[in-house]
mmCIF file of C-alpha atoms in Angstrom:
data_model
loop_
_atom_site.group_PDB
_atom_site.id
_atom_site.type_symbol
_atom_site.label_atom_id
_atom_site.label_comp_id
_atom_site.label_asym_id
_atom_site.label_seq_id
_atom_site.Cartn_x
_atom_site.Cartn_y
_atom_site.Cartn_z
ATOM 1 C CA LEU A 56 32.598 134.161 58.078
ATOM 2 C CA SER A 57 29.814 135.247 60.427
ATOM 3 C CA VAL A 58 26.621 136.810 59.117
ATOM 4 C CA GLN A 59 24.421 136.072 62.115
ATOM 5 C CA LYS A 60 24.124 139.757 62.999
ATOM 6 C CA SER A 61 23.737 141.016 59.439
ATOM 7 C CA VAL A 62 20.671 141.553 57.256
ATOM 8 C CA LEU A 63 21.697 138.487 55.271
ATOM 9 C CA LYS A 64 20.491 136.205 58.076
ATOM 10 C CA ASP A 65 16.833 136.905 57.246
ATOM 11 C CA TYR A 66 17.255 137.980 53.621
ATOM 12 C CA GLN A 67 14.698 136.586 51.182
ATOM 13 C CA GLY A 68 16.051 137.237 47.719
ATOM 14 C CA THR A 69 18.965 136.581 45.371
ATOM 15 C CA VAL A 70 22.422 136.663 46.945
ATOM 16 C CA ILE A 71 25.230 137.776 44.624
ATOM 17 C CA SER A 72 28.588 136.501 45.839
ATOM 18 C CA ASP A 73 32.027 135.354 44.738
ATOM 19 C CA GLY A 74 31.390 131.697 45.555
ATOM 20 C CA GLU A 75 32.009 131.703 49.305
ATOM 21 C CA SER A 76 30.125 128.589 50.490
ATOM 22 C CA THR A 77 28.681 130.354 53.541
ATOM 23 C CA PHE A 78 26.457 132.538 51.370
ATOM 24 C CA PHE A 79 24.696 129.520 49.884
ATOM 25 C CA ASN A 80 22.975 129.037 53.259
ATOM 26 C CA TYR A 81 21.100 132.326 52.872
ATOM 27 C CA GLY A 82 18.689 133.880 50.414
ATOM 28 C CA THR A 83 16.342 132.122 48.033
ATOM 29 C CA ALA A 84 18.534 132.201 44.886
ATOM 30 C CA HIS A 85 22.176 132.863 44.011
ATOM 31 C CA GLN A 86 24.178 134.638 41.318
ATOM 32 C CA GLY A 87 27.930 134.264 40.956
ATOM 33 C CA CYS A 88 29.939 137.432 40.505
ATOM 34 C CA LEU A 89 31.194 137.247 36.931
ATOM 35 C CA GLU A 90 33.721 140.019 37.491
ATOM 36 C CA HIS A 91 35.796 137.563 39.492
ATOM 37 C CA GLU A 92 35.522 134.865 36.852
ATOM 38 C CA LEU A 93 36.438 137.283 34.065
ATOM 39 C CA ARG A 94 39.657 138.058 35.927
ATOM 40 C CA TYR A 95 40.441 134.359 36.348
ATOM 41 C CA LEU A 96 39.749 133.751 32.659
ATOM 42 C CA LYS A 97 42.078 136.572 31.685
ATOM 43 C CA GLY A 98 44.778 135.040 33.893
ATOM 44 C CA SER A 99 44.295 131.724 32.129
ATOM 45 C CA MET A 100 44.556 133.408 28.721
ATOM 46 C CA GLU A 101 47.848 135.041 29.702
ATOM 47 C CA THR A 102 49.330 131.878 31.235
ATOM 48 C CA GLU A 103 47.922 129.060 29.080
ATOM 49 C CA THR A 104 48.638 130.652 25.739
ATOM 50 C CA ASP A 105 48.227 127.432 23.770
ATOM 51 C CA LEU A 106 44.643 126.931 25.029
ATOM 52 C CA THR A 107 41.695 128.736 23.445
ATOM 53 C CA TRP A 108 38.728 128.026 25.718
ATOM 54 C CA ALA A 109 39.353 130.829 28.252
ATOM 55 C CA GLY A 110 39.331 133.564 25.626
ATOM 56 C CA LYS A 111 36.147 132.188 24.081
ATOM 57 C CA MET A 112 34.401 131.929 27.462
ATOM 58 C CA ARG A 113 35.471 135.416 28.490
ATOM 59 C CA ALA A 114 34.101 136.847 25.241
ATOM 60 C CA LEU A 115 30.827 134.970 25.707
ATOM 61 C CA LEU A 116 30.323 136.130 29.304
ATOM 62 C CA ARG A 117 31.057 139.734 28.389
ATOM 63 C CA LYS A 118 28.559 139.475 25.530
ATOM 64 C CA ALA A 119 25.951 137.982 27.877
ATOM 65 C CA ILE A 120 26.430 140.796 30.394
ATOM 66 C CA HIS A 121 26.141 143.399 27.629
ATOM 67 C CA THR A 122 23.001 141.731 26.271
ATOM 68 C CA ALA A 123 21.320 141.828 29.687
ATOM 69 C CA LYS A 124 22.315 145.466 30.285
ATOM 70 C CA GLU A 125 20.989 146.544 26.899
ATOM 71 C CA ALA A 126 17.693 144.782 27.570
ATOM 72 C CA VAL A 127 17.323 146.608 30.892
ATOM 73 C CA LYS A 128 18.259 149.907 29.251
ATOM 74 C CA ASN A 129 15.556 149.373 26.629
ATOM 75 C CA GLY A 130 12.933 148.679 29.269
ATOM 76 C CA GLU A 131 12.577 144.971 28.543
ATOM 77 C CA LYS A 132 11.237 142.778 31.349
ATOM 78 C CA ALA A 133 12.938 139.560 30.208
ATOM 79 C CA LEU A 134 15.284 138.223 27.566
ATOM 80 C CA PRO A 135 13.766 136.155 24.740
ATOM 81 C CA GLU A 136 14.037 132.424 25.361
ATOM 82 C CA ASP A 137 15.950 131.869 22.116
ATOM 83 C CA VAL A 138 18.580 134.422 23.169
ATOM 84 C CA ILE A 139 19.069 132.684 26.513
ATOM 85 C CA LYS A 140 19.264 129.287 24.834
ATOM 86 C CA GLU A 141 21.859 130.498 22.336
ATOM 87 C CA ILE A 142 24.089 131.784 25.154
ATOM 88 C CA GLU A 143 23.660 128.645 27.263
ATOM 89 C CA ASP A 144 24.344 126.317 24.309
ATOM 90 C CA ARG A 145 27.509 128.235 23.443
ATOM 91 C CA TYR A 146 28.491 128.094 27.131
ATOM 92 C CA ASP A 147 28.203 124.293 27.078
ATOM 93 C CA GLU A 148 30.225 124.079 23.856
ATOM 94 C CA ILE A 149 33.092 126.065 25.361
ATOM 95 C CA ILE A 150 33.093 123.936 28.520
ATOM 96 C CA GLY A 151 33.348 120.846 26.299
ATOM 97 C CA LEU A 152 36.243 122.465 24.441
ATOM 98 C CA ALA A 153 37.972 123.244 27.745
ATOM 99 C CA GLU A 154 37.709 119.631 28.894
ATOM 100 C CA GLU A 155 39.241 118.419 25.636
ATOM 101 C CA GLU A 156 42.048 120.964 25.765
ATOM 102 C CA TYR A 157 42.995 120.033 29.326
ATOM 103 C CA LYS A 158 43.082 116.356 28.347
ATOM 104 C CA THR A 159 45.398 117.153 25.439
ATOM 105 C CA HIS A 160 47.542 119.603 27.416
ATOM 106 C CA SER A 161 47.521 117.899 30.816
ATOM 107 C CA GLY A 162 51.022 119.240 31.490
ATOM 108 C CA HIS A 163 49.465 122.584 32.409
ATOM 109 C CA LEU A 164 48.129 121.140 35.641
ATOM 110 C CA LYS A 165 51.655 120.482 36.916
ATOM 111 C CA TYR A 166 52.510 124.180 37.216
ATOM 112 C CA TYR A 167 49.229 126.065 36.833
ATOM 113 C CA ASN A 168 45.859 124.730 37.952
ATOM 114 C CA LYS A 169 43.861 127.938 38.345
ATOM 115 C CA GLY A 170 42.627 127.773 34.761
ATOM 116 C CA CYS A 171 41.343 124.228 35.176
ATOM 117 C CA ASN A 172 39.740 125.107 38.514
ATOM 118 C CA THR A 173 37.950 128.020 36.838
ATOM 119 C CA MET A 174 36.659 125.669 34.160
ATOM 120 C CA LYS A 175 35.368 123.241 36.794
ATOM 121 C CA ARG A 176 33.531 126.015 38.658
ATOM 122 C CA LEU A 177 31.879 127.239 35.470
ATOM 123 C CA ARG A 178 31.026 123.681 34.448
ATOM 124 C CA ASP A 179 29.566 122.553 37.779
ATOM 125 C CA HIS A 180 27.648 125.760 38.599
ATOM 126 C CA LYS A 181 26.298 126.914 35.254
ATOM 127 C CA GLN A 182 22.924 128.080 36.613
ATOM 128 C CA TYR A 183 24.668 129.941 39.424
ATOM 129 C CA TYR A 184 26.653 132.017 36.936
ATOM 130 C CA LEU A 185 23.892 132.530 34.355
ATOM 131 C CA HIS A 186 21.006 133.269 36.705
ATOM 132 C CA PHE A 187 21.049 136.947 35.669
ATOM 133 C CA LEU A 188 19.890 135.966 32.177
ATOM 134 C CA HIS A 189 16.645 134.593 33.599
ATOM 135 C CA ASP A 190 15.944 137.566 35.864
ATOM 136 C CA LEU A 191 16.978 140.971 34.533
ATOM 137 C CA ARG A 192 16.593 142.515 37.977
ATOM 138 C CA ILE A 193 19.724 140.649 39.042
ATOM 139 C CA PRO A 194 23.119 142.170 38.130
ATOM 140 C CA ALA A 195 25.861 139.851 36.896
ATOM 141 C CA THR A 196 28.418 141.101 39.437
ATOM 142 C CA ASN A 197 28.568 142.268 43.040
ATOM 143 C CA SER A 198 30.763 145.225 42.043
ATOM 144 C CA ARG A 199 28.253 147.740 43.397
ATOM 145 C CA ALA A 200 28.435 146.231 46.871
ATOM 146 C CA GLU A 201 32.217 145.951 46.753
ATOM 147 C CA SER A 202 32.570 149.597 45.728
ATOM 148 C CA LYS A 203 30.547 150.570 48.798
ATOM 149 C CA ALA A 204 32.758 148.488 51.077
ATOM 150 C CA ARG A 205 36.057 149.601 49.517
ATOM 151 C CA PRO A 206 36.427 152.916 51.466
ATOM 152 C CA ALA A 207 36.147 151.106 54.794
ATOM 153 C CA LYS A 208 38.599 148.428 53.666
ATOM 154 C CA MET A 209 41.107 151.043 52.513
ATOM 155 C CA HIS A 210 40.732 152.903 55.835
ATOM 156 C CA VAL A 211 41.584 149.731 57.748
ATOM 157 C CA LYS A 212 44.601 149.054 55.520
ATOM 158 C CA GLN A 213 45.947 152.597 55.785
ATOM 159 C CA CYS A 214 45.183 153.275 59.440
ATOM 160 C CA GLY A 215 45.280 149.765 60.868
ATOM 161 C CA GLY A 216 41.680 149.875 62.029
ATOM 162 C CA TYR A 217 39.362 152.090 64.041
ATOM 163 C CA ARG A 218 40.712 153.520 67.302
ATOM 164 C CA ASP A 219 37.752 152.523 69.412
ATOM 165 C CA GLU A 220 37.818 149.382 71.569
ATOM 166 C CA SER A 221 34.063 149.461 72.158
ATOM 167 C CA GLY A 222 33.277 149.055 68.464
ATOM 168 C CA ASN A 223 30.841 151.988 68.517
ATOM 169 C CA ALA A 224 32.869 153.969 65.976
ATOM 170 C CA VAL A 225 32.751 151.102 63.485
ATOM 171 C CA GLN A 226 29.020 150.618 63.970
ATOM 172 C CA PHE A 227 28.363 154.337 63.623
ATOM 173 C CA TYR A 228 30.410 154.438 60.407
ATOM 174 C CA CYS A 229 28.538 151.448 58.967
ATOM 175 C CA ASP A 230 25.142 152.906 59.914
ATOM 176 C CA THR A 231 26.018 156.235 58.289
ATOM 177 C CA GLN A 232 27.280 154.598 55.087
ATOM 178 C CA SER A 233 24.149 152.436 54.914
ATOM 179 C CA LEU A 234 21.978 155.525 55.117
ATOM 180 C CA LEU A 235 23.965 157.281 52.401
ATOM 181 C CA SER A 236 23.647 154.269 50.114
ATOM 182 C CA CYS A 237 19.980 153.530 50.768
ATOM 183 C CA THR A 238 18.867 157.143 50.353
ATOM 184 C CA ALA A 239 21.061 157.984 47.362
ATOM 185 C CA ASP A 240 18.064 158.435 45.061
ATOM 186 C CA ARG A 241 15.727 160.232 47.410
ATOM 187 C CA GLY A 242 16.931 163.777 47.018
ATOM 188 C CA GLY A 243 16.560 166.073 50.012
ATOM 189 C CA SER A 244 15.013 163.349 52.177
ATOM 190 C CA ARG A 245 18.507 161.858 52.555
ATOM 191 C CA TYR A 246 19.639 164.761 54.703
ATOM 192 C CA ARG A 247 16.511 164.816 56.820
ATOM 193 C CA MET A 248 16.894 161.102 57.490
ATOM 194 C CA ILE A 249 20.559 161.462 58.438
ATOM 195 C CA LEU A 250 19.771 164.335 60.784
ATOM 196 C CA SER A 251 17.072 162.269 62.457
ATOM 197 C CA VAL A 252 19.554 159.429 63.039
ATOM 198 C CA PHE A 253 22.121 161.802 64.505
ATOM 199 C CA ALA A 254 19.458 163.234 66.781
ATOM 200 C CA ARG A 255 18.487 159.748 67.928
ATOM 201 C CA GLU A 256 21.989 158.333 68.375
ATOM 202 C CA MET A 257 23.850 161.302 69.823
ATOM 203 C CA PRO A 258 23.281 162.004 73.549
ATOM 204 C CA ALA A 259 21.445 165.179 74.391
ATOM 205 C CA GLN A 260 23.847 168.033 75.007
ATOM 206 C CA ARG A 261 23.673 169.568 78.429
ATOM 207 C CA PRO A 262 23.409 173.357 78.433
ATOM 208 C CA SER A 263 26.754 174.871 79.270
ATOM 209 C CA ALA A 264 27.099 176.987 82.391
ATOM 210 C CA PRO A 265 26.886 180.751 81.808
ATOM 211 C CA LEU A 266 30.198 182.532 81.625
ATOM 212 C CA MET A 267 30.934 184.550 84.747
ATOM 213 C CA ALA A 268 32.896 187.722 84.243
ATOM 214 C CA LYS A 269 35.640 188.276 86.760
ATOM 215 C CA ALA A 270 35.492 191.446 88.800
#
């Protein structure tokens, strides 16, 4: 994964990712995308039906996300320390339960290890997954970024790519989408900005020759 030519190279802020190790080399803090982990937990619930930890952890994480969203909606700047502590203590309890259940039901690991791997990620990177509780400016998922990238990904899947060997079409598409995203809340200025980019990027049109009527 190369990010040398992206804004991430010089980014100074919290990076929200799905655990790809490359991203840990950038930014000043990190938040794990809980949407991914919620899916893994649901898979564990459906496959390891005699274990209880995954359902409890999924319920806790969904409650934590809801608590943070409600605080932001109500204009709060931070969650109370006792609320954070209650969530983190319950988190630790469920991890302890998971470890005990996997010891008792070790046979699961012979045919399904995704549930145990999920538990290990949540256990070893607790602060990575609960960072959003300590900073309400940080969302708990990277769903917003993924939704922006999804149209381009679907275009590549359906059409097989962009028909431009130079790469200019891809760059132009990315630049345009970035403008649309960054100016989404600026009203009419969005269109003026886009027009200015088109004027800068598109070559000046030569005046066409006057039509000559035949005798």
